[in-house]
PDB file of C-alpha atoms in Angstrom:
ATOM      1  CA  GLN C   1      97.506  93.107 110.532  1.00  0.00           C
ATOM      2  CA  GLN C   2      94.115  94.838 108.824  1.00  0.00           C
ATOM      3  CA  GLN C   3      92.822  97.639 111.450  1.00  0.00           C
ATOM      4  CA  VAL C   4      89.902  97.577 109.429  1.00  0.00           C
ATOM      5  CA  LYS C   5      87.778  94.885 108.696  1.00  0.00           C
ATOM      6  CA  GLN C   6      84.418  94.688 105.938  1.00  0.00           C
ATOM      7  CA  SER C   7      81.754  92.933 104.815  1.00  0.00           C
ATOM      8  CA  PRO C   8      80.573  91.880 102.743  1.00  0.00           C
ATOM      9  CA  GLN C   9      83.072  92.226  99.972  1.00  0.00           C
ATOM     10  CA  SER C  10      80.398  91.829  97.365  1.00  0.00           C
ATOM     11  CA  LEU C  11      76.197  92.063  97.994  1.00  0.00           C
ATOM     12  CA  ILE C  12      73.354  92.404  95.119  1.00  0.00           C
ATOM     13  CA  VAL C  13      69.941  94.048  96.309  1.00  0.00           C
ATOM     14  CA  GLN C  14      66.860  94.488  93.950  1.00  0.00           C
ATOM     15  CA  LYS C  15      66.481  98.003  92.975  1.00  0.00           C
ATOM     16  CA  GLY C  16      64.446 100.147  96.169  1.00  0.00           C
ATOM     17  CA  GLY C  17      66.319  97.279  98.618  1.00  0.00           C
ATOM     18  CA  ILE C  18      68.145  98.043 101.315  1.00  0.00           C
ATOM     19  CA  SER C  19      72.114  97.535 101.358  1.00  0.00           C
ATOM     20  CA  ILE C  20      74.191  97.215 104.198  1.00  0.00           C
ATOM     21  CA  ILE C  21      77.937  97.243 104.501  1.00  0.00           C
ATOM     22  CA  ASN C  22      79.461  96.754 107.931  1.00  0.00           C
ATOM     23  CA  CYS C  23      82.962  97.839 109.145  1.00  0.00           C
ATOM     24  CA  ALA C  24      85.160  96.397 112.543  1.00  0.00           C
ATOM     25  CA  TYR C  25      87.958  98.241 113.575  1.00  0.00           C
ATOM     26  CA  GLU C  26      90.321  97.705 116.109  1.00  0.00           C
ATOM     27  CA  ASN C  27      92.214 101.185 117.040  1.00  0.00           C
ATOM     28  CA  THR C  28      90.285 103.095 119.684  1.00  0.00           C
ATOM     29  CA  ALA C  29      92.225 106.042 118.855  1.00  0.00           C
ATOM     30  CA  PHE C  30      90.407 106.377 115.700  1.00  0.00           C
ATOM     31  CA  ASP C  31      88.159 109.145 114.820  1.00  0.00           C
ATOM     32  CA  TYR C  32      87.207 110.008 112.219  1.00  0.00           C
ATOM     33  CA  PHE C  33      85.059 107.224 109.725  1.00  0.00           C
ATOM     34  CA  PRO C  34      84.285 108.113 106.024  1.00  0.00           C
ATOM     35  CA  TRP C  35      83.024 106.378 103.763  1.00  0.00           C
ATOM     36  CA  TYR C  36      83.707 106.173 100.124  1.00  0.00           C
ATOM     37  CA  GLN C  37      82.373 105.473  96.993  1.00  0.00           C
ATOM     38  CA  GLN C  38      84.627 103.874  93.913  1.00  0.00           C
ATOM     39  CA  PHE C  39      82.864 103.975  90.373  1.00  0.00           C
ATOM     40  CA  PRO C  40      84.995 101.703  87.825  1.00  0.00           C
ATOM     41  CA  GLY C  41      88.298 103.317  86.417  1.00  0.00           C
ATOM     42  CA  LYS C  42      87.616 105.983  88.557  1.00  0.00           C
ATOM     43  CA  GLY C  43      88.801 107.124  91.809  1.00  0.00           C
ATOM     44  CA  PRO C  44      87.129 106.364  95.012  1.00  0.00           C
ATOM     45  CA  ALA C  45      85.053 109.662  96.295  1.00  0.00           C
ATOM     46  CA  LEU C  46      83.920 110.627  99.863  1.00  0.00           C
ATOM     47  CA  LEU C  47      80.136 109.531 100.318  1.00  0.00           C
ATOM     48  CA  ILE C  48      79.842 110.407 103.935  1.00  0.00           C
ATOM     49  CA  ALA C  49      81.358 110.722 107.167  1.00  0.00           C
ATOM     50  CA  ILE C  50      81.232 110.125 110.713  1.00  0.00           C
ATOM     51  CA  ARG C  51      82.753 111.006 114.260  1.00  0.00           C
ATOM     52  CA  PRO C  52      82.524 109.462 117.261  1.00  0.00           C
ATOM     53  CA  ASP C  53      80.403 111.449 119.107  1.00  0.00           C
ATOM     54  CA  VAL C  54      77.205 111.033 117.272  1.00  0.00           C
ATOM     55  CA  SER C  55      75.886 107.574 116.725  1.00  0.00           C
ATOM     56  CA  GLU C  56      73.994 107.569 113.350  1.00  0.00           C
ATOM     57  CA  LYS C  57      74.489 110.705 110.662  1.00  0.00           C
ATOM     58  CA  LYS C  58      71.831 110.717 107.884  1.00  0.00           C
ATOM     59  CA  GLU C  59      72.865 111.896 104.378  1.00  0.00           C
ATOM     60  CA  GLY C  60      70.199 111.549 101.588  1.00  0.00           C
ATOM     61  CA  ARG C  61      69.426 107.554 100.883  1.00  0.00           C
ATOM     62  CA  PHE C  62      72.682 107.057 102.997  1.00  0.00           C
ATOM     63  CA  THR C  63      72.613 107.077 106.256  1.00  0.00           C
ATOM     64  CA  ILE C  64      76.368 105.629 108.968  1.00  0.00           C
ATOM     65  CA  SER C  65      75.410 104.131 112.554  1.00  0.00           C
ATOM     66  CA  PHE C  66      78.123 103.762 114.265  1.00  0.00           C
ATOM     67  CA  ASN C  67      78.445 101.831 117.910  1.00  0.00           C
ATOM     68  CA  LYS C  68      81.791 103.265 119.636  1.00  0.00           C
ATOM     69  CA  SER C  69      81.518 100.299 122.267  1.00  0.00           C
ATOM     70  CA  ALA C  70      81.405  97.315 119.619  1.00  0.00           C
ATOM     71  CA  LYS C  71      84.309  99.523 117.354  1.00  0.00           C
ATOM     72  CA  GLN C  72      81.299  99.136 114.636  1.00  0.00           C
ATOM     73  CA  PHE C  73      80.333 100.886 112.290  1.00  0.00           C
ATOM     74  CA  SER C  74      77.783 100.330 109.145  1.00  0.00           C
ATOM     75  CA  LEU C  75      76.682 102.139 105.908  1.00  0.00           C
ATOM     76  CA  HIS C  76      72.936 101.620 104.891  1.00  0.00           C
ATOM     77  CA  ILE C  77      71.756 102.526 101.707  1.00  0.00           C
ATOM     78  CA  MET C  78      67.930 103.149 101.431  1.00  0.00           C
ATOM     79  CA  ASP C  79      65.669 102.917  98.399  1.00  0.00           C
ATOM     80  CA  SER C  80      68.883 101.701  96.394  1.00  0.00           C
ATOM     81  CA  GLN C  81      69.283 102.530  93.076  1.00  0.00           C
ATOM     82  CA  PRO C  82      70.726 101.084  90.167  1.00  0.00           C
ATOM     83  CA  GLY C  83      73.267 104.516  89.809  1.00  0.00           C
ATOM     84  CA  ASP C  84      73.930 103.219  93.318  1.00  0.00           C
ATOM     85  CA  SER C  85      76.378  99.928  91.811  1.00  0.00           C
ATOM     86  CA  ALA C  86      79.687 100.622  93.051  1.00  0.00           C
ATOM     87  CA  THR C  87      81.858  99.232  95.303  1.00  0.00           C
ATOM     88  CA  TYR C  88      82.147 101.289  98.646  1.00  0.00           C
ATOM     89  CA  PHE C  89      84.925 101.501 101.086  1.00  0.00           C
ATOM     90  CA  CYS C  90      84.688 101.831 104.703  1.00  0.00           C
ATOM     91  CA  ALA C  91      88.252 103.767 106.062  1.00  0.00           C
ATOM     92  CA  ALA C  92      89.344 105.046 109.626  1.00  0.00           C
ATOM     93  CA  SER C  93      91.235 107.758 111.039  1.00  0.00           C
ATOM     94  CA  ARG C  94      93.283 109.697 114.175  1.00  0.00           C
ATOM     95  CA  GLU C  95      92.495 113.515 112.638  1.00  0.00           C
ATOM     96  CA  GLU C  96      94.754 115.179 114.708  1.00  0.00           C
ATOM     97  CA  ALA C  97      97.590 112.099 114.148  1.00  0.00           C
ATOM     98  CA  ALA C  98     100.533 113.237 112.069  1.00  0.00           C
ATOM     99  CA  GLY C  99      99.340 113.314 108.053  1.00  0.00           C
ATOM    100  CA  ASN C 100      95.769 112.778 109.208  1.00  0.00           C
ATOM    101  CA  LYS C 101      96.614 108.815 106.963  1.00  0.00           C
ATOM    102  CA  LEU C 102      93.647 106.766 106.517  1.00  0.00           C
ATOM    103  CA  THR C 103      93.305 103.046 106.985  1.00  0.00           C
ATOM    104  CA  PHE C 104      90.900 101.745 104.760  1.00  0.00           C
ATOM    105  CA  GLY C 105      88.779  98.050 104.774  1.00  0.00           C
ATOM    106  CA  GLY C 106      88.467  96.214 102.019  1.00  0.00           C
ATOM    107  CA  GLY C 107      86.606  97.461 100.161  1.00  0.00           C
ATOM    108  CA  THR C 108      82.377  95.993  99.152  1.00  0.00           C
ATOM    109  CA  ARG C 109      81.375  95.622  95.263  1.00  0.00           C
ATOM    110  CA  VAL C 110      77.587  96.931  95.411  1.00  0.00           C
ATOM    111  CA  LEU C 111      75.751  95.570  92.300  1.00  0.00           C
ATOM    112  CA  VAL C 112      71.318  97.159  92.345  1.00  0.00           C
ATOM    113  CA  LYS C 113      69.329  94.813  89.584  1.00  0.00           C
ATOM    114  CA  PRO C 114      66.498  97.010  88.198  1.00  0.00           C
TER     115      PRO C 114
ATOM    116  CA  ASP J   1      86.144 118.112  91.330  1.00  0.00           C
ATOM    117  CA  ALA J   2      89.014 118.384  93.101  1.00  0.00           C
ATOM    118  CA  GLY J   3      92.435 119.368  90.976  1.00  0.00           C
ATOM    119  CA  ILE J   4      94.360 116.581  90.741  1.00  0.00           C
ATOM    120  CA  THR J   5      96.197 115.128  87.801  1.00  0.00           C
ATOM    121  CA  GLN J   6      98.014 111.863  87.679  1.00  0.00           C
ATOM    122  CA  SER J   7     100.426 110.727  85.224  1.00  0.00           C
ATOM    123  CA  PRO J   8     100.765 108.602  83.212  1.00  0.00           C
ATOM    124  CA  ARG J   9      97.582 106.864  83.445  1.00  0.00           C
ATOM    125  CA  HIS J  10      98.234 103.785  81.942  1.00  0.00           C
ATOM    126  CA  LYS J  11     101.660 101.935  81.489  1.00  0.00           C
ATOM    127  CA  VAL J  12     103.221  98.768  81.672  1.00  0.00           C
ATOM    128  CA  THR J  13     106.669  98.805  81.955  1.00  0.00           C
ATOM    129  CA  GLU J  14     109.578  95.923  82.550  1.00  0.00           C
ATOM    130  CA  THR J  15     110.929  93.616  85.875  1.00  0.00           C
ATOM    131  CA  GLY J  16     113.723  95.558  87.346  1.00  0.00           C
ATOM    132  CA  THR J  17     113.308  99.292  85.568  1.00  0.00           C
ATOM    133  CA  PRO J  18     112.557 102.175  86.992  1.00  0.00           C
ATOM    134  CA  VAL J  19     109.269 104.202  87.294  1.00  0.00           C
ATOM    135  CA  THR J  20     108.107 107.260  88.195  1.00  0.00           C
ATOM    136  CA  LEU J  21     104.179 108.336  89.187  1.00  0.00           C
ATOM    137  CA  ARG J  22     103.351 111.523  88.652  1.00  0.00           C
ATOM    138  CA  CYS J  23     100.841 113.515  90.855  1.00  0.00           C
ATOM    139  CA  HIS J  24     100.276 117.152  90.420  1.00  0.00           C
ATOM    140  CA  GLN J  25      97.519 119.305  92.560  1.00  0.00           C
ATOM    141  CA  THR J  26      95.880 123.092  91.643  1.00  0.00           C
ATOM    142  CA  GLU J  27      94.179 123.488  94.988  1.00  0.00           C
ATOM    143  CA  ASN J  28      97.473 124.306  97.308  1.00  0.00           C
ATOM    144  CA  HIS J  29      96.463 121.450  99.530  1.00  0.00           C
ATOM    145  CA  ARG J  30      99.291 120.263 102.526  1.00  0.00           C
ATOM    146  CA  TYR J  31      98.871 116.804 102.116  1.00  0.00           C
ATOM    147  CA  MET J  32      99.678 114.445  99.751  1.00  0.00           C
ATOM    148  CA  TYR J  33      99.409 110.938  99.746  1.00  0.00           C
ATOM    149  CA  TRP J  34     100.023 107.883  97.399  1.00  0.00           C
ATOM    150  CA  TYR J  35      97.773 104.820  97.568  1.00  0.00           C
ATOM    151  CA  ARG J  36      97.601 101.238  96.444  1.00  0.00           C
ATOM    152  CA  GLN J  37      94.774  99.716  95.435  1.00  0.00           C
ATOM    153  CA  ASP J  38      94.546  95.940  95.120  1.00  0.00           C
ATOM    154  CA  PRO J  39      91.820  93.374  95.193  1.00  0.00           C
ATOM    155  CA  GLY J  40      90.523  92.503  98.653  1.00  0.00           C
ATOM    156  CA  HIS J  41      93.024  94.888 100.661  1.00  0.00           C
ATOM    157  CA  GLY J  42      91.240  98.279  99.867  1.00  0.00           C
ATOM    158  CA  LEU J  43      93.373 101.673  99.832  1.00  0.00           C
ATOM    159  CA  ARG J  44      96.768 101.342 101.389  1.00  0.00           C
ATOM    160  CA  LEU J  45      99.294 103.738 102.012  1.00  0.00           C
ATOM    161  CA  ILE J  46     102.747 103.645 100.224  1.00  0.00           C
ATOM    162  CA  HIS J  47     103.874 107.310 101.157  1.00  0.00           C
ATOM    163  CA  TYR J  48     102.540 110.646 102.275  1.00  0.00           C
ATOM    164  CA  SER J  49     104.154 113.728 102.349  1.00  0.00           C
ATOM    165  CA  TYR J  50     102.917 116.737 104.763  1.00  0.00           C
ATOM    166  CA  GLY J  51     104.553 119.879 103.151  1.00  0.00           C
ATOM    167  CA  VAL J  52     107.546 120.416 100.555  1.00  0.00           C
ATOM    168  CA  LYS J  53     111.099 118.096 101.017  1.00  0.00           C
ATOM    169  CA  ASP J  54     108.342 116.636 103.884  1.00  0.00           C
ATOM    170  CA  THR J  55     107.472 112.966 103.693  1.00  0.00           C
ATOM    171  CA  ASP J  56     106.911 109.534 106.098  1.00  0.00           C
ATOM    172  CA  LYS J  57     106.647 106.472 105.051  1.00  0.00           C
ATOM    173  CA  GLY J  58     103.227 104.654 105.177  1.00  0.00           C
ATOM    174  CA  GLU J  59     102.493 100.613 105.588  1.00  0.00           C
ATOM    175  CA  VAL J  60     103.268  99.324 102.294  1.00  0.00           C
ATOM    176  CA  SER J  61     106.285 101.600 101.906  1.00  0.00           C
ATOM    177  CA  ASP J  62     109.199  99.110 100.870  1.00  0.00           C
ATOM    178  CA  GLY J  63     110.072  99.209  97.151  1.00  0.00           C
ATOM    179  CA  TYR J  64     108.964 103.006  96.707  1.00  0.00           C
ATOM    180  CA  SER J  65     110.461 106.749  97.516  1.00  0.00           C
ATOM    181  CA  VAL J  66     108.730 109.927  97.140  1.00  0.00           C
ATOM    182  CA  SER J  67     109.855 113.206  96.442  1.00  0.00           C
ATOM    183  CA  ARG J  68     107.951 116.554  96.842  1.00  0.00           C
ATOM    184  CA  SER J  69     109.848 119.808  95.990  1.00  0.00           C
ATOM    185  CA  LYS J  70     106.841 122.353  95.148  1.00  0.00           C
ATOM    186  CA  THR J  71     103.443 121.980  97.169  1.00  0.00           C
ATOM    187  CA  GLU J  72     101.736 121.102  93.893  1.00  0.00           C
ATOM    188  CA  ASP J  73     103.801 117.856  92.738  1.00  0.00           C
ATOM    189  CA  PHE J  74     104.380 114.800  94.515  1.00  0.00           C
ATOM    190  CA  LEU J  75     106.233 112.000  92.573  1.00  0.00           C
ATOM    191  CA  LEU J  76     106.259 108.075  93.262  1.00  0.00           C
ATOM    192  CA  THR J  77     109.098 106.012  92.204  1.00  0.00           C
ATOM    193  CA  LEU J  78     109.777 102.333  92.055  1.00  0.00           C
ATOM    194  CA  GLU J  79     113.303 102.295  91.955  1.00  0.00           C
ATOM    195  CA  SER J  80     113.185  98.881  90.727  1.00  0.00           C
ATOM    196  CA  ALA J  81     109.869  97.295  89.317  1.00  0.00           C
ATOM    197  CA  THR J  82     108.407  93.614  90.872  1.00  0.00           C
ATOM    198  CA  SER J  83     105.851  91.911  89.234  1.00  0.00           C
ATOM    199  CA  SER J  84     104.003  92.637  93.044  1.00  0.00           C
ATOM    200  CA  GLN J  85     103.742  96.997  91.608  1.00  0.00           C
ATOM    201  CA  THR J  86     101.439  95.852  89.486  1.00  0.00           C
ATOM    202  CA  SER J  87      98.372  98.005  90.962  1.00  0.00           C
ATOM    203  CA  VAL J  88      96.512 100.506  90.520  1.00  0.00           C
ATOM    204  CA  TYR J  89      98.251 103.685  92.347  1.00  0.00           C
ATOM    205  CA  PHE J  90      96.176 106.815  93.724  1.00  0.00           C
ATOM    206  CA  CYS J  91      96.996 110.231  94.427  1.00  0.00           C
ATOM    207  CA  ALA J  92      95.373 111.714  97.405  1.00  0.00           C
ATOM    208  CA  ILE J  93      95.648 115.800  98.396  1.00  0.00           C
ATOM    209  CA  SER J  94      94.295 117.092 101.925  1.00  0.00           C
ATOM    210  CA  ASP J  95      94.347 120.134 103.545  1.00  0.00           C
ATOM    211  CA  GLY J  96      94.764 118.523 106.484  1.00  0.00           C
ATOM    212  CA  PRO J  97      92.842 117.189 110.271  1.00  0.00           C
ATOM    213  CA  GLY J  98      89.391 117.703 109.860  1.00  0.00           C
ATOM    214  CA  ASN J  99      89.162 117.648 106.019  1.00  0.00           C
ATOM    215  CA  THR J 100      88.501 115.306 103.127  1.00  0.00           C
ATOM    216  CA  ILE J 101      90.964 113.493 101.493  1.00  0.00           C
ATOM    217  CA  TYR J 102      90.149 113.970  97.916  1.00  0.00           C
ATOM    218  CA  PHE J 103      91.219 111.062  95.673  1.00  0.00           C
ATOM    219  CA  GLY J 104      92.392 111.305  91.743  1.00  0.00           C
ATOM    220  CA  GLU J 105      91.307 109.123  88.725  1.00  0.00           C
ATOM    221  CA  GLY J 106      94.110 106.453  89.810  1.00  0.00           C
ATOM    222  CA  SER J 107      97.513 104.962  87.563  1.00  0.00           C
ATOM    223  CA  TRP J 108      97.136 101.424  86.043  1.00  0.00           C
ATOM    224  CA  LEU J 109     100.744 100.273  86.179  1.00  0.00           C
ATOM    225  CA  THR J 110     101.217  96.835  84.907  1.00  0.00           C
ATOM    226  CA  VAL J 111     105.302  95.107  85.406  1.00  0.00           C
ATOM    227  CA  VAL J 112     105.650  91.909  83.089  1.00  0.00           C
TER     228      VAL J 112
END
């Protein structure tokens, strides 16, 4: 049972374009939704995160949109650059639950063409 | 980078042999985790620890055991490696609820 579903599995975008990755979750107890960025051969690194008390969070070219009623959240990468080429993972957790454990989506491989 | 060191970084082992992966942290974080990463599955939690000698199972714990005798070290053991355990294993650390979870560089394990 996959509690966090991520789409698409891969996408190709031209430099300067917008990359959009979507995630849907099932557990309404989740209250923390981070996005991780992973480059080949490296571990995932936190990119941006949101909590359900806000509908949008922006950090530089990266924006999370959150729809609590639909149980969906998405990552928008504006003005995509070749250096953004990486795999992106959405995740969710119950922060106060024992262990603060993250449940991940399946990942999206993003390729930004120059 | 968070002070997380995983060893070995790469290992090839034979089916049926025991394997131990080590995670060492220098951040004095309370929580430590072991995840495995497989194509299409993202990262899945194997086991986690919320203190010295305090551990619990994750969603894919069968065939794995862990130990944490010191704050800084978290060991993952495959008692009898199988080909289905070929994967990339990531250690992660956190200082608890509300804090970022940091990942190590990964350990590539191939079971032949």
